[in-house]
CSV table of C-alpha atoms in Angstrom, one decimal:
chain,number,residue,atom,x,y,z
H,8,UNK,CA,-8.3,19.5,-9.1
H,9,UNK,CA,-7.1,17.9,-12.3
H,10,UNK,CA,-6.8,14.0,-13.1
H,11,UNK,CA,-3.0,12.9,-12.3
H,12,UNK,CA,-4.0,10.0,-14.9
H,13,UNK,CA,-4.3,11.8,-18.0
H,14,UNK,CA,-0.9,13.6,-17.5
H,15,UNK,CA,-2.5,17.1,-17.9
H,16,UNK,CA,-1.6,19.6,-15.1
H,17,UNK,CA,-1.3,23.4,-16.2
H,18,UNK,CA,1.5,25.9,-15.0
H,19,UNK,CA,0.5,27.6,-12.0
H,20,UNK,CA,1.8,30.0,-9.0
H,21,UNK,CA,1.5,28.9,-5.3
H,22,UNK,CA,2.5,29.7,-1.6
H,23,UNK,CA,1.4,26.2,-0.3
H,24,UNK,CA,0.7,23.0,-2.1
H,25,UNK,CA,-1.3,20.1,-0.3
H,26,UNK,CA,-0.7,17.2,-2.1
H,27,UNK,CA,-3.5,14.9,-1.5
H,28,UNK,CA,-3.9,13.1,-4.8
H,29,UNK,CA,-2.9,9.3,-5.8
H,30,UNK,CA,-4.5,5.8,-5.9
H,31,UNK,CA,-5.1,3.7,-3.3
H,32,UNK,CA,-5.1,0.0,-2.7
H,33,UNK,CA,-8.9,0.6,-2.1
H,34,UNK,CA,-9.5,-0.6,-5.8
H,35,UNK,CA,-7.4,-3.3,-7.5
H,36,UNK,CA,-4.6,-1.6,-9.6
H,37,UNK,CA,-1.5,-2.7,-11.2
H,38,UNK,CA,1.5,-2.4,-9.9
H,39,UNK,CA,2.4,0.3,-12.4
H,40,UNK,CA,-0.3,2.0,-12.2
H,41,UNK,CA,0.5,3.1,-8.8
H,42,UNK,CA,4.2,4.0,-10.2
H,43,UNK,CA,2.4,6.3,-13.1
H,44,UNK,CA,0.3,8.1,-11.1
H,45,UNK,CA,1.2,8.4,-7.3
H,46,UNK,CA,5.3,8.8,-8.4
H,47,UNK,CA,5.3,10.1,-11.5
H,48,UNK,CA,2.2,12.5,-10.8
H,49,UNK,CA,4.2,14.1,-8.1
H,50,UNK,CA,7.0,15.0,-10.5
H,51,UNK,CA,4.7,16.3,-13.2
H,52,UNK,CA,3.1,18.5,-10.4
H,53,UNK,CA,6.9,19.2,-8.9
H,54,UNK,CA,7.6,20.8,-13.1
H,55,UNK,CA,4.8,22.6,-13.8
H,56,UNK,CA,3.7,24.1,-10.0
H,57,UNK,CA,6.2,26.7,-8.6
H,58,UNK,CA,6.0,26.7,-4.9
H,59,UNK,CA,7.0,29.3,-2.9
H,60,UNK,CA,7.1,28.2,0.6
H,61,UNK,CA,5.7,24.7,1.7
H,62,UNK,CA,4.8,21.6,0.1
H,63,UNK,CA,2.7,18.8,2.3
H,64,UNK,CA,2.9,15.7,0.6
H,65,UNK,CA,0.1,13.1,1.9
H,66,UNK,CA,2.0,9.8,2.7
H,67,UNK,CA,1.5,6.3,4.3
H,68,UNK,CA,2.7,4.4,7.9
H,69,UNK,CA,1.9,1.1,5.1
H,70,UNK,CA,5.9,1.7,4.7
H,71,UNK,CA,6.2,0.2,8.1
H,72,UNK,CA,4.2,-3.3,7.6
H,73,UNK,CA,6.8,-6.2,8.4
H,74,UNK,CA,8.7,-4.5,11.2
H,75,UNK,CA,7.9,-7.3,13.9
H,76,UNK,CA,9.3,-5.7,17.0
H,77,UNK,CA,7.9,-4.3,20.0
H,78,UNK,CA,9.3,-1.0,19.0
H,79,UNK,CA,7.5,2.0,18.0
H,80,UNK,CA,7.5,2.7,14.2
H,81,UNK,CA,9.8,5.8,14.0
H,82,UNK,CA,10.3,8.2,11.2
H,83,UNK,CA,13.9,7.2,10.7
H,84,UNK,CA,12.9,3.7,11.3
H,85,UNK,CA,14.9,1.9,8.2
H,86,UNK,CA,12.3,1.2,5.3
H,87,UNK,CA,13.1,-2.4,3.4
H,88,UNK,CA,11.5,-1.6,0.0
H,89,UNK,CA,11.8,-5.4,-1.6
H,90,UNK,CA,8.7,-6.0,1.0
H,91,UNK,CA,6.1,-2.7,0.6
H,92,UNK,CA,3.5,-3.2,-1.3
H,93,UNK,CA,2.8,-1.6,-4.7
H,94,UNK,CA,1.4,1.6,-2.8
H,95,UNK,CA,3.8,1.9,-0.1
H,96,UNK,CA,6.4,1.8,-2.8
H,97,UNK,CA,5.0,4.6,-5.0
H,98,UNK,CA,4.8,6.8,-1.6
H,99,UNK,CA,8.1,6.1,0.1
H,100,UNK,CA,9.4,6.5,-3.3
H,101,UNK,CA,7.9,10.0,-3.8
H,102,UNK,CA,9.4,10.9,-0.4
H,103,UNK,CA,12.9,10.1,-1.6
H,104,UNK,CA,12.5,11.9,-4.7
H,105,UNK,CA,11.6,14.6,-2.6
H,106,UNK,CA,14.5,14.2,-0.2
H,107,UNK,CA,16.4,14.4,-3.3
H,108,UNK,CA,15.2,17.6,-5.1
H,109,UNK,CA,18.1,20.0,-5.4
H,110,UNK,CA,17.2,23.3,-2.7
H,111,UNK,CA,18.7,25.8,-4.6
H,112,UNK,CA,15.9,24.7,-7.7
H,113,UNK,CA,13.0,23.7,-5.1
H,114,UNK,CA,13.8,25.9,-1.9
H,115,UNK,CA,10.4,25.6,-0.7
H,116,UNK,CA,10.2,23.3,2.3
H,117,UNK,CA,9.0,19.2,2.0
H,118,UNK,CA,6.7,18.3,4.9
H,119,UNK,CA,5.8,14.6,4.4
H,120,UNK,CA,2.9,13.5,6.8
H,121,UNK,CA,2.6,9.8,6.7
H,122,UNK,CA,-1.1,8.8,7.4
H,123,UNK,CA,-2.2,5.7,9.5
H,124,UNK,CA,-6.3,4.6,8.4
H,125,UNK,CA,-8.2,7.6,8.2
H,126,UNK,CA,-11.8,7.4,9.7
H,127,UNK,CA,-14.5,10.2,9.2
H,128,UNK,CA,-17.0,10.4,6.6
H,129,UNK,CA,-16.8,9.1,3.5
H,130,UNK,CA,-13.5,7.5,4.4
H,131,UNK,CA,-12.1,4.3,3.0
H,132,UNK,CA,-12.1,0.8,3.8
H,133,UNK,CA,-9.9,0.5,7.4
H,134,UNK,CA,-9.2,-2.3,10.5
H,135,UNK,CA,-11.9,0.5,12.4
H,136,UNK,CA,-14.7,1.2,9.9
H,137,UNK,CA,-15.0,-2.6,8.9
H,138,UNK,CA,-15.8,-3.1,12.5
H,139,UNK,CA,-18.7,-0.1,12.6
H,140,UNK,CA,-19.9,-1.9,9.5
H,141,UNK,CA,-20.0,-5.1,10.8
H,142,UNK,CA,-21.7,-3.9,13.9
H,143,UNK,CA,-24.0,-2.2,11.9
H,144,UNK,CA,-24.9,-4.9,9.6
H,145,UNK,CA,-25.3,-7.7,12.6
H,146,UNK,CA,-22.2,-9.5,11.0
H,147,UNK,CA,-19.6,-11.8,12.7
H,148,UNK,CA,-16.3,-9.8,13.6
H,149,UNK,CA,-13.5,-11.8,13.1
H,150,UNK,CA,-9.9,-10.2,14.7
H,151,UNK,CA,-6.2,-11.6,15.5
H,152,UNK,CA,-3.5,-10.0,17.8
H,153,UNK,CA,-5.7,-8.9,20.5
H,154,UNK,CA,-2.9,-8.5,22.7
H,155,UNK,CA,-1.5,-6.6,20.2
H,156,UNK,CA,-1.1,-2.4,20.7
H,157,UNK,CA,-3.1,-0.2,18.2
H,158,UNK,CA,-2.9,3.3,17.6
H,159,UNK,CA,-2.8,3.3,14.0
H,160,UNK,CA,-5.8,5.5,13.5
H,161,UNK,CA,-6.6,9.2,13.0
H,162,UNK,CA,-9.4,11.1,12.8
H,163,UNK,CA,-10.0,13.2,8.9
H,164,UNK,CA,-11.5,16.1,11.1
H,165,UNK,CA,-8.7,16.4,13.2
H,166,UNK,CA,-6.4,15.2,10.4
H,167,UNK,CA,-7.7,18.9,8.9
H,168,UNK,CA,-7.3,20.5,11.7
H,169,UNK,CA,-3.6,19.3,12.1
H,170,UNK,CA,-2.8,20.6,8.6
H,171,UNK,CA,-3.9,24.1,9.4
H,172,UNK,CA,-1.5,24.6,12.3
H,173,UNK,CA,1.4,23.3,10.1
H,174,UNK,CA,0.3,25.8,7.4
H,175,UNK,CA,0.6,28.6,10.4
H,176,UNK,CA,3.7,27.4,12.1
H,177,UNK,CA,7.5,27.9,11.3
H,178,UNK,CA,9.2,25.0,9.5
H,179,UNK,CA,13.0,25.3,9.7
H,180,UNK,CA,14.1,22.1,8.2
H,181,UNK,CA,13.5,22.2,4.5
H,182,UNK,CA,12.9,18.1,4.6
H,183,UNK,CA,10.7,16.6,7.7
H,184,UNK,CA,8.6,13.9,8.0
H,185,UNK,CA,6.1,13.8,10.3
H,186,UNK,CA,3.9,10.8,11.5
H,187,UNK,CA,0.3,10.7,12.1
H,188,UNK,CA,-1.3,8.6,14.2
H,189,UNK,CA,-3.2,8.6,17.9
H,190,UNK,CA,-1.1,8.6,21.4
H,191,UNK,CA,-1.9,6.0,24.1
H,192,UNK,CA,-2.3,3.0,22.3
H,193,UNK,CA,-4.9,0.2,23.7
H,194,UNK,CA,-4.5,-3.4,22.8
H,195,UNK,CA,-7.0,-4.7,20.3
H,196,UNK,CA,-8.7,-6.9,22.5
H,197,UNK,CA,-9.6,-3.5,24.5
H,198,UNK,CA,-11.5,-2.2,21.7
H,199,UNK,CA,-13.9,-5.2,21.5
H,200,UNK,CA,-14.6,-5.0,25.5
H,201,UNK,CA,-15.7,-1.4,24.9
H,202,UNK,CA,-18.3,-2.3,22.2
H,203,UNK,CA,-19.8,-4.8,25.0
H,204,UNK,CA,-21.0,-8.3,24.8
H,205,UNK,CA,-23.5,-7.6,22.3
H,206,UNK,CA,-21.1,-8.0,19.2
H,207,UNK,CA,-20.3,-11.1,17.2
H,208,UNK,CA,-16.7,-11.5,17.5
H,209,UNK,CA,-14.2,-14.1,16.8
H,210,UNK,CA,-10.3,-14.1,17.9
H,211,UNK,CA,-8.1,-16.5,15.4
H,212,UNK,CA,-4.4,-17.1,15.2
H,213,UNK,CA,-2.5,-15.0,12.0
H,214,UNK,CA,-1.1,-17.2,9.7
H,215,UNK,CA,1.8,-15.7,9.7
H,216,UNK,CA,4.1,-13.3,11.4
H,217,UNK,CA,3.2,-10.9,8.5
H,218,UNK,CA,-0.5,-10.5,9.9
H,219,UNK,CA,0.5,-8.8,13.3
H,220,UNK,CA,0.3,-4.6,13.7
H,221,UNK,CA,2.9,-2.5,14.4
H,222,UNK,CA,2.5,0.9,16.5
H,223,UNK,CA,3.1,3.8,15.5
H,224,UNK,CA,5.9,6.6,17.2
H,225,UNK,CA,4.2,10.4,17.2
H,226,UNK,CA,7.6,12.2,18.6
H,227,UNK,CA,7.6,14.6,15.9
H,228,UNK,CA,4.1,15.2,16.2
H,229,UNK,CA,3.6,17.3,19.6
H,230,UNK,CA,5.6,20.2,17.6
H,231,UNK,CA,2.8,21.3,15.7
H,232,UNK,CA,-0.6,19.8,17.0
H,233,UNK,CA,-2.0,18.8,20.1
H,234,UNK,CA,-2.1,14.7,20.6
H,235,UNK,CA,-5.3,12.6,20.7
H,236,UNK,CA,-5.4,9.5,22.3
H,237,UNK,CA,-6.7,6.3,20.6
H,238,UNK,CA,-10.0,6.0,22.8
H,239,UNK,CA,-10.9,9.6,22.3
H,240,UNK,CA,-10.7,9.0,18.2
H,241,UNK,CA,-12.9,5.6,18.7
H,242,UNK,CA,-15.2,7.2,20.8
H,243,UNK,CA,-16.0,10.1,18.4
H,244,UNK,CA,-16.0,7.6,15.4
H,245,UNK,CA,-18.1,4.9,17.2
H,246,UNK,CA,-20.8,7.7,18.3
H,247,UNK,CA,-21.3,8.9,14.5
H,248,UNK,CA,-22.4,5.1,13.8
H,249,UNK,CA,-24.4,5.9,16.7
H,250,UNK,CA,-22.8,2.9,18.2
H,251,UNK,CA,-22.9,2.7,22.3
H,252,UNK,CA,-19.3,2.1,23.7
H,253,UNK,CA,-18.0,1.9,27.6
């Protein structure tokens, strides 16, 4: 565990890598910032860390925001970078470099799993665990899109769980990219109904056309883990809040 911000990373020796480090957009950084440590981290790590086999870089389904269309968010689905934010840019651009890396120099293989909002303990700010909060805290819930299809959301338990079985399992491509995310998405208005008619909620139109969700595609996903649908992630999320849903 060593701070990506200081620049220091010793030379080590490794089988597998799990790259989980970066900044989020969870506190308010520059836009460099995100540059210097999430891109320029990974390439410190990438000189000083020989890797023998596999390399799972932690990355983000935020490099699908403004795709408006009613189909699924793919993992070939064509990224425009002049729209990302300052985070999605520092991850899709560690992916390319990445992509990039000549095979002969780095042979090991590049498994890229691009993370919807993580819930589970201790997990960061999300659509999801504002709602528990909310609940929680008696406060007025307000939401847009209801018709809207959700499965942007993964569980950090099962997240873990899906990392061990692509440690065990056979890669053959030496580049993949691999969403995460639940199966059998539920329109947002569903998840409210389930919380019953005890919760504070408000519906309002988005502003714009840049407020609406996109869903994500998990076709790459069945190859190494077992899919979870959205209501069985909500359910086991809900219940640790010990909040009642139907």
């Amino acid at each position: 565990n060593y701070d990506l911000k200081k620049g220091f990373i010793p030379k080590l020796e490794c089988d597998i890598l799990i790259h989980a480090a970066g900044i989020t957009p969870q506190k308010k950084y520059q836009d460099l910032e995100y540059i210097k440590v999430n891109y320029n981290g990974l390439k410190k790590i990438l000189n000083k860390i020989k890797i023998k086999k596999k390399l799972i870089f932690l990355s983000t389904t935020d490099i699908y925001k403004n795709k408006f269309t009613k189909d699924y968010a793919k993992e070939n689905t064509k990224v425009n970078f002049s729209e990302l934010s300052s985070y999605a840019k520092s991850k899709f651009l560690c992916e390319e470099y990445l992509k990039d890396l000549d095979k002969k120099k780095f042979p090991f293989k590049k498994i890229i799993l691009r993370l919807p909002g993580i819930i589970g303990l201790k997990n960061h700010k999300n659509f999801i665990s504002n709602i528990a909060n909310n609940i929680v805290k008696r406060k007025k819930i307000i939401f847009f899109g209801g018709e809207n299809l959700f499965n942007n959301i993964y569980h950090v338990e099962h997240l873990a769980d899906f990392i061990k079985s692509v440690l065990k399992k056979k890669v053959i491509k030496n580049y993949s990219v691999i969403n995460i995310a639940a199966c059998k998405p539920i329109k947002i208005k569903n998840i409210f109904k389930m919380l019953g008619k005890n919760i504070n909620i408000s519906e309002k139109k988005p502003r714009n056309k840049k407020n609406y969700s996109f869903v994500i595609s998990i076709s790459n996903f069945g190859k190494y883990y077992k899919k979870i649908s959205t209501l069985e992630i909500l359910h086991k999320y809900f219940k640790s809040y010990g909040i009642k849903i139907q």
